[in-house]
Coordinates of C-alpha atoms in Angstrom, one line a residue:
M18 CA -30.4 52.5 50.6
G19 CA -33.4 50.8 50.5
D20 CA -33.8 46.8 50.0
H21 CA -34.0 45.6 46.8
G22 CA -35.4 42.4 48.0
D23 CA -34.5 38.6 47.3
A24 CA -32.2 37.9 44.4
A25 CA -33.0 37.1 40.7
P26 CA -34.1 34.2 39.6
E27 CA -31.5 32.3 37.9
T28 CA -31.3 31.9 34.1
D29 CA -31.3 29.2 32.1
R30 CA -28.5 30.3 30.4
A31 CA -26.4 31.4 33.7
K32 CA -27.4 27.6 35.2
R33 CA -25.7 25.9 31.7
K34 CA -22.7 27.8 32.7
R35 CA -22.6 27.1 36.6
E36 CA -22.8 23.4 35.9
A37 CA -20.4 23.9 33.2
K38 CA -18.4 25.3 35.4
V39 CA -18.5 22.4 38.1
A40 CA -18.1 19.8 36.0
F41 CA -15.0 21.1 33.9
A42 CA -13.5 21.3 37.1
Q43 CA -14.2 17.8 38.8
R44 CA -13.1 16.6 35.2
E45 CA -9.7 18.7 36.2
E46 CA -9.6 17.3 39.4
H47 CA -9.9 13.4 38.1
D48 CA -7.0 13.8 35.6
A49 CA -4.6 15.5 38.2
L50 CA -5.5 12.4 40.2
D51 CA -5.9 9.7 37.5
L52 CA -2.1 11.3 36.7
R53 CA -0.8 11.0 40.1
L54 CA -2.0 7.2 40.1
R55 CA 0.0 6.5 37.0
K56 CA 3.0 8.1 38.3
V57 CA 2.8 6.0 41.2
L58 CA 1.8 2.6 39.4
L59 CA 5.1 2.9 37.2
I60 CA 7.2 2.6 40.3
P61 CA 7.8 -1.1 41.8
E62 CA 5.7 -1.8 44.3
T63 CA 9.1 -2.6 46.9
Q64 CA 9.8 0.9 46.1
R65 CA 7.0 3.1 46.7
S66 CA 6.8 5.1 50.0
A67 CA 4.2 4.6 52.8
D68 CA 2.4 7.5 51.0
Q69 CA 2.0 6.3 47.5
T70 CA 0.2 2.7 49.1
S71 CA -2.1 4.6 51.1
L72 CA -3.3 7.5 48.2
L73 CA -3.5 3.7 46.1
R74 CA -5.6 2.1 48.2
A75 CA -7.9 5.2 49.0
H76 CA -8.9 5.0 45.2
A77 CA -8.4 1.4 44.6
T78 CA -11.4 1.4 41.7
C79 CA -9.8 4.2 39.9
V80 CA -6.3 2.2 40.2
V81 CA -8.4 -1.3 38.6
S82 CA -9.6 0.9 36.2
I83 CA -6.0 2.4 35.0
V84 CA -4.7 -1.2 35.3
S85 CA -7.2 -2.6 33.4
S86 CA -6.5 0.2 30.3
L87 CA -3.4 -0.6 30.8
E88 CA -3.0 -4.1 29.9
H89 CA -5.8 -3.8 27.5
R90 CA -3.5 -0.7 25.4
K91 CA -0.2 -3.6 26.0
A92 CA -2.3 -6.9 24.7
R93 CA -3.5 -4.3 21.1
K94 CA 0.0 -3.1 21.5
A95 CA 1.4 -6.4 21.0
T96 CA -1.0 -7.8 18.4
H97 CA -0.8 -5.4 16.5
T98 CA 3.3 -6.2 16.9
T99 CA 2.4 -9.2 16.3
R100 CA 0.3 -9.0 12.8
T101 CA 2.7 -6.1 11.3
E102 CA 6.0 -8.3 11.6
E103 CA 6.4 -10.7 8.3
R104 CA 6.7 -14.1 9.0
E105 CA 8.4 -17.3 7.0
E106 CA 7.1 -20.6 7.1
S107 CA 9.8 -23.6 7.1
K108 CA 10.4 -25.0 4.0
D109 CA 9.0 -28.1 4.3
S110 CA 5.5 -25.9 5.3
I111 CA 6.1 -23.9 2.4
A112 CA 6.5 -27.1 -0.3
K113 CA 3.5 -29.2 1.3
K114 CA 1.2 -25.7 1.0
T115 CA 2.6 -25.5 -2.5
A116 CA 2.0 -28.7 -3.5
K117 CA -2.2 -28.9 -2.2
L118 CA -2.2 -25.0 -3.7
A119 CA -0.6 -26.8 -7.4
E120 CA -3.9 -29.1 -7.1
L121 CA -6.4 -26.5 -6.0
I122 CA -5.4 -24.3 -9.2
R123 CA -5.3 -27.3 -11.3
A124 CA -8.7 -28.4 -10.0
S125 CA -9.8 -24.5 -11.2
R126 CA -8.7 -25.5 -14.8
A127 CA -12.4 -27.0 -15.9
R128 CA -13.6 -23.8 -15.0
G129 CA -11.6 -21.7 -16.7
G130 CA -7.9 -21.0 -14.3
F131 CA -7.5 -19.3 -10.9
V132 CA -7.9 -15.3 -10.6
L133 CA -4.7 -13.9 -9.5
H134 CA -5.0 -10.6 -7.0
T135 CA -1.4 -9.1 -6.6
G136 CA -0.8 -6.1 -4.2
A137 CA 2.8 -3.9 -3.7
G138 CA 4.3 -7.6 -2.1
F139 CA 4.4 -9.2 -5.5
S140 CA 6.5 -6.7 -6.6
T141 CA 9.3 -6.1 -4.0
A142 CA 12.1 -8.8 -5.5
A143 CA 12.1 -6.1 -8.8
G144 CA 13.2 -3.6 -6.1
V145 CA 9.2 -1.6 -6.1
P146 CA 9.1 -0.6 -2.0
D147 CA 5.5 -2.1 -0.6
F148 CA 3.7 -0.1 1.7
R149 CA 3.1 -2.3 5.6
G150 CA 6.3 -4.2 5.0
Q151 CA 9.3 -3.9 7.7
H152 CA 11.0 -1.0 5.2
G153 CA 7.6 -0.5 3.7
V154 CA 6.7 2.9 2.7
W155 CA 4.1 3.9 5.4
T156 CA 6.2 1.9 8.1
M157 CA 9.9 4.1 7.9
R158 CA 7.2 7.3 7.6
A159 CA 5.8 6.7 11.1
K160 CA 9.6 6.6 11.7
G161 CA 10.6 9.2 10.4
M162 CA 12.2 8.2 7.8
H163 CA 12.0 8.5 3.8
V164 CA 11.3 5.2 1.2
P165 CA 12.5 6.6 -2.3
M166 CA 10.9 5.2 -5.1
P167 CA 12.7 3.6 -7.8
R168 CA 12.6 5.0 -11.7
F169 CA 10.1 2.3 -13.0
E170 CA 11.0 1.7 -16.2
R171 CA 14.6 0.7 -14.8
C172 CA 12.4 -2.3 -12.7
A173 CA 12.3 -5.5 -14.8
P174 CA 9.7 -8.4 -14.4
T175 CA 10.6 -10.6 -11.5
N176 CA 10.2 -14.8 -11.4
A177 CA 6.6 -14.4 -10.3
H178 CA 5.6 -12.3 -12.9
L179 CA 7.0 -14.3 -15.1
A180 CA 5.4 -17.5 -13.9
C181 CA 1.6 -15.6 -14.7
V182 CA 2.8 -15.5 -18.0
A183 CA 3.6 -19.8 -18.2
L184 CA 0.5 -20.4 -16.2
H185 CA -1.6 -18.7 -18.8
A186 CA 0.2 -20.0 -21.5
N187 CA -0.8 -23.2 -19.6
K188 CA -4.7 -22.7 -19.4
F189 CA -4.7 -22.7 -15.9
L190 CA -4.3 -18.7 -15.6
K191 CA -7.8 -16.7 -16.6
H192 CA -7.1 -13.3 -15.1
V193 CA -4.9 -11.2 -13.4
V194 CA -6.4 -8.3 -11.1
T195 CA -3.6 -5.9 -9.3
Q196 CA -3.0 -3.0 -7.3
N197 CA -0.1 -2.2 -8.8
V198 CA 0.9 0.4 -11.3
D199 CA 4.1 -1.1 -11.9
G200 CA 2.5 -2.2 -15.6
L201 CA 5.3 -5.1 -14.5
H202 CA 2.6 -8.1 -15.5
Q203 CA 2.5 -6.8 -18.9
R204 CA 6.1 -5.7 -19.4
A205 CA 6.5 -10.1 -18.8
G206 CA 4.3 -11.3 -21.2
L207 CA 0.3 -10.6 -20.4
C208 CA -1.3 -8.5 -22.6
D209 CA -3.5 -5.7 -21.4
S210 CA -7.4 -7.5 -21.8
L211 CA -6.0 -10.4 -19.0
V212 CA -4.8 -7.3 -16.4
S213 CA -7.2 -5.5 -14.3
E214 CA -4.9 -2.8 -13.0
L215 CA -7.7 -1.1 -10.2
H216 CA -5.1 1.4 -9.4
G217 CA -4.3 2.3 -12.9
S218 CA -1.3 1.9 -14.4
V219 CA 2.4 4.9 -14.5
F220 CA 2.9 4.0 -18.4
R221 CA -0.3 5.6 -19.6
E222 CA -1.9 8.6 -19.7
T223 CA -5.3 9.8 -21.3
C224 CA -6.7 13.1 -22.5
D225 CA -8.6 15.2 -20.8
N226 CA -10.6 16.3 -23.5
S227 CA -14.2 13.5 -23.5
E228 CA -14.6 14.3 -27.2
C229 CA -11.5 14.1 -28.3
E230 CA -10.9 10.4 -30.5
V231 CA -7.8 10.2 -28.5
T232 CA -8.6 7.5 -25.5
E233 CA -6.1 6.6 -23.9
I234 CA -2.2 6.5 -24.8
K235 CA 0.5 3.6 -24.0
R236 CA 3.9 5.3 -23.0
T237 CA 7.5 3.5 -22.9
F238 CA 8.0 6.3 -19.6
D239 CA 6.6 6.9 -16.5
V240 CA 3.9 9.6 -17.2
T241 CA 4.2 10.7 -13.0
S242 CA 7.7 11.6 -13.4
G243 CA 8.6 15.2 -14.8
K244 CA 5.5 16.4 -14.2
P245 CA 4.9 20.2 -13.7
H246 CA 3.7 20.3 -9.7
N247 CA 4.1 17.7 -6.9
G248 CA 0.1 18.3 -5.5
R249 CA -2.2 15.3 -4.4
H250 CA -4.7 14.6 -6.8
R251 CA -2.9 16.4 -9.6
H252 CA -3.2 14.5 -12.6
K253 CA -1.9 16.9 -15.6
T254 CA 1.4 15.8 -17.1
G255 CA 2.4 18.4 -18.8
R256 CA 2.1 16.8 -22.3
A257 CA -0.5 17.9 -24.4
C258 CA -2.7 15.2 -26.8
D259 CA -1.6 15.6 -30.6
S260 CA -4.9 15.0 -31.7
C261 CA -6.8 18.0 -29.7
G262 CA -4.3 19.6 -28.0
S263 CA -6.1 19.2 -24.4
D264 CA -3.8 18.5 -21.8
L265 CA -3.1 14.7 -21.0
K266 CA -3.4 13.3 -17.7
D267 CA -1.8 9.9 -15.8
V268 CA -5.0 7.3 -15.2
V269 CA -3.2 6.7 -11.2
V270 CA -6.2 6.1 -8.6
H271 CA -5.0 8.1 -5.3
F272 CA -6.9 7.7 -2.4
G273 CA -10.2 8.8 -2.2
E274 CA -10.7 8.3 -5.3
R275 CA -13.0 6.6 -7.7
L276 CA -11.7 3.4 -9.9
R277 CA -12.8 3.4 -13.3
D278 CA -16.5 1.9 -12.9
D279 CA -15.4 -0.9 -16.5
V280 CA -11.8 -2.1 -14.7
L281 CA -13.7 -3.2 -11.7
K282 CA -16.7 -4.9 -13.3
K283 CA -14.4 -6.8 -15.4
A284 CA -12.6 -7.8 -12.5
R285 CA -16.1 -8.3 -10.4
Q286 CA -16.7 -10.6 -13.4
V287 CA -13.6 -12.8 -13.4
C288 CA -13.6 -13.2 -10.0
L289 CA -17.7 -14.9 -9.6
E290 CA -16.9 -16.9 -12.8
S291 CA -13.6 -18.5 -11.4
T292 CA -13.3 -20.9 -8.6
L293 CA -10.3 -20.2 -6.7
S294 CA -8.7 -17.1 -6.2
V295 CA -5.4 -16.8 -4.9
V296 CA -4.3 -13.7 -3.3
M297 CA -0.1 -12.5 -2.8
G298 CA 1.3 -10.0 -1.8
T299 CA -1.1 -8.2 -0.2
S300 CA -2.8 -7.3 3.3
L301 CA -6.1 -6.7 1.8
K302 CA -7.0 -3.7 3.8
I303 CA -7.9 -1.7 1.0
P304 CA -11.7 -1.5 -0.6
P305 CA -12.9 -2.5 -2.7
A306 CA -9.6 -4.9 -3.8
N307 CA -10.7 -6.5 -0.5
T308 CA -13.8 -7.1 -1.7
L309 CA -13.0 -9.1 -4.7
P310 CA -11.8 -12.4 -3.7
R311 CA -14.2 -13.2 -1.8
L312 CA -16.0 -13.5 -4.9
S313 CA -14.5 -17.0 -5.9
E314 CA -15.7 -20.4 -4.0
R315 CA -12.4 -20.3 -2.5
R316 CA -9.6 -17.9 -1.9
V317 CA -5.6 -18.8 -0.7
I318 CA -3.7 -16.2 0.7
C319 CA 0.1 -15.7 0.0
N320 CA 1.5 -12.7 2.4
L321 CA 4.6 -12.4 5.0
Q322 CA 1.4 -10.8 7.1
W323 CA -1.5 -11.0 8.8
T324 CA -4.4 -10.5 7.0
A325 CA -8.2 -9.9 8.5
H326 CA -8.9 -12.8 6.1
D327 CA -7.0 -15.4 6.9
K328 CA -9.1 -18.0 8.9
T329 CA -12.0 -17.6 5.5
A330 CA -9.3 -18.5 3.3
A331 CA -8.6 -22.0 2.2
M332 CA -5.5 -22.2 2.8
K333 CA -2.6 -19.2 4.5
I334 CA 1.1 -19.7 3.2
N335 CA 3.9 -17.2 4.8
A336 CA 5.8 -17.4 2.2
K337 CA 7.8 -14.6 -0.6
C338 CA 5.6 -14.9 -4.3
D339 CA 8.2 -15.7 -6.0
D340 CA 9.2 -18.7 -4.3
V341 CA 5.3 -20.1 -4.2
M342 CA 4.9 -19.3 -7.9
L343 CA 8.0 -21.0 -8.9
A344 CA 7.2 -23.9 -7.0
V345 CA 3.7 -24.3 -8.3
C346 CA 4.9 -24.3 -11.6
K347 CA 6.9 -27.1 -11.0
H348 CA 4.4 -28.9 -9.7
L349 CA 2.7 -27.9 -12.4
D350 CA 5.6 -29.1 -15.3
V351 CA 5.1 -25.2 -16.3
Q352 CA 8.5 -24.3 -17.6
V353 CA 9.1 -20.5 -16.5
P354 CA 10.8 -18.1 -19.3
V355 CA 13.3 -16.4 -19.0
Y356 CA 12.9 -12.8 -19.0
D357 CA 14.2 -10.7 -22.2
P358 CA 14.3 -7.1 -22.1
G359 CA 14.2 -7.5 -25.9
K360 CA 10.7 -8.2 -25.8
D361 CA 9.9 -5.5 -23.3
A362 CA 9.4 -1.9 -25.3
V363 CA 10.2 0.0 -22.8
A364 CA 13.5 -1.3 -21.3
R365 CA 14.4 -1.5 -25.5
E366 CA 13.8 2.6 -24.8
V367 CA 15.2 2.3 -21.2
K368 CA 18.3 0.7 -23.3
E369 CA 18.6 2.9 -26.6
V370 CA 18.1 6.4 -24.5
K371 CA 21.3 5.0 -21.5
E372 CA 23.0 4.7 -25.0
Q373 CA 22.8 8.1 -26.3
S374 CA 23.9 9.6 -23.5
S375 CA 26.8 7.5 -23.0
T376 CA 27.6 9.0 -26.4
K377 CA 27.3 12.7 -25.8
A378 CA 30.3 15.2 -25.3
E379 CA 31.7 15.8 -21.8
F380 CA 31.2 19.2 -20.6
A381 CA 33.8 20.8 -18.7
P382 CA 32.8 21.9 -15.0
L383 CA 31.6 25.2 -14.9
S384 CA 34.4 27.8 -13.5
K385 CA 33.6 29.6 -10.3
K386 CA 33.5 33.3 -12.2
Q387 CA 31.1 31.6 -14.7
R388 CA 28.8 29.9 -11.5
S389 CA 28.6 33.4 -9.9
A390 CA 27.4 35.2 -13.2
K391 CA 23.8 35.3 -13.8
N392 CA 23.4 33.9 -16.7
P393 CA 27.1 31.7 -17.7
S394 CA 28.4 30.9 -20.4
M395 CA 27.6 27.6 -22.2
P396 CA 30.8 24.7 -21.2
R397 CA 33.3 24.1 -23.6
T398 CA 33.7 21.0 -24.9
T399 CA 36.6 18.8 -23.6
A400 CA 39.5 17.6 -26.0

């Protein structure tokens, strides 16, 4: 067999493959060593064997890096825990701060009043769960638990919602900018023009036909309940427009969807015109809602949890929204009205439905034979 001469030169592709294999092997070796060191570090120093101690000494540089990483992770976890826990101030502290807030609100009256920004925490007293609280939707979901949403029709406005009505009647409150979709501000007595619902409302739906004369329909029931599907970002409610027959859609804004331009424009305008923005029941994490309070000259935040805007706020109050609103009204000599279900169209509808259901005939339960039949007969009314 003849001599074939020198081997063929290594191609660029072969070189890249060889270098990648070497890098992969080095990475595997590094990860294996890192895992061994971490396991040894978990063992108390007094219980480590001589070989384990020698291993740590031999790789002192790696040990320092691992310890630093663990301490950094521990610090981040502690910070996260501190920021997410709900903390309520002492009664004396709340009393002093609410008195100061009342003076700020009184001073804002010369420029038309203050703007109130409300989030999920503003409606928790009504039975509507928040998102990031101790028992919030996302908090419990992270623990593998489900938080059921209530029927919005059965939720009643809280003292905080009623206080908003009183403050506006006395020309202290100029406008409400809310992230909530529960419609409780209007049910308490505020008109639609005084509330900018950034994320829509469950009590309104709109026609899908842009040429239809029907732009929006107000309902006395939750238009999102009983939809023919459970898919995200599907807004068809299953009802048709009485005017043109097109599909009706809810106006709730989901994550990733665009806010209505006219609603956002009005919210920006009232914030720019006001000297004071009071933020209540929101952690100010969702844009663009978290940018609006900064448009006013001063900001006061009332929330049980930490927010990223606490340092730039004129004052931070760790208290419940109902307590703060009632205290402010007391300082301003404003009488908070009592909720009257008779003036609430949604509550009247719920009452009528409840009365009608109570007068319906009661039916005897299906028999075993009827349950197993493909088309069981109608149950008989009881005597």
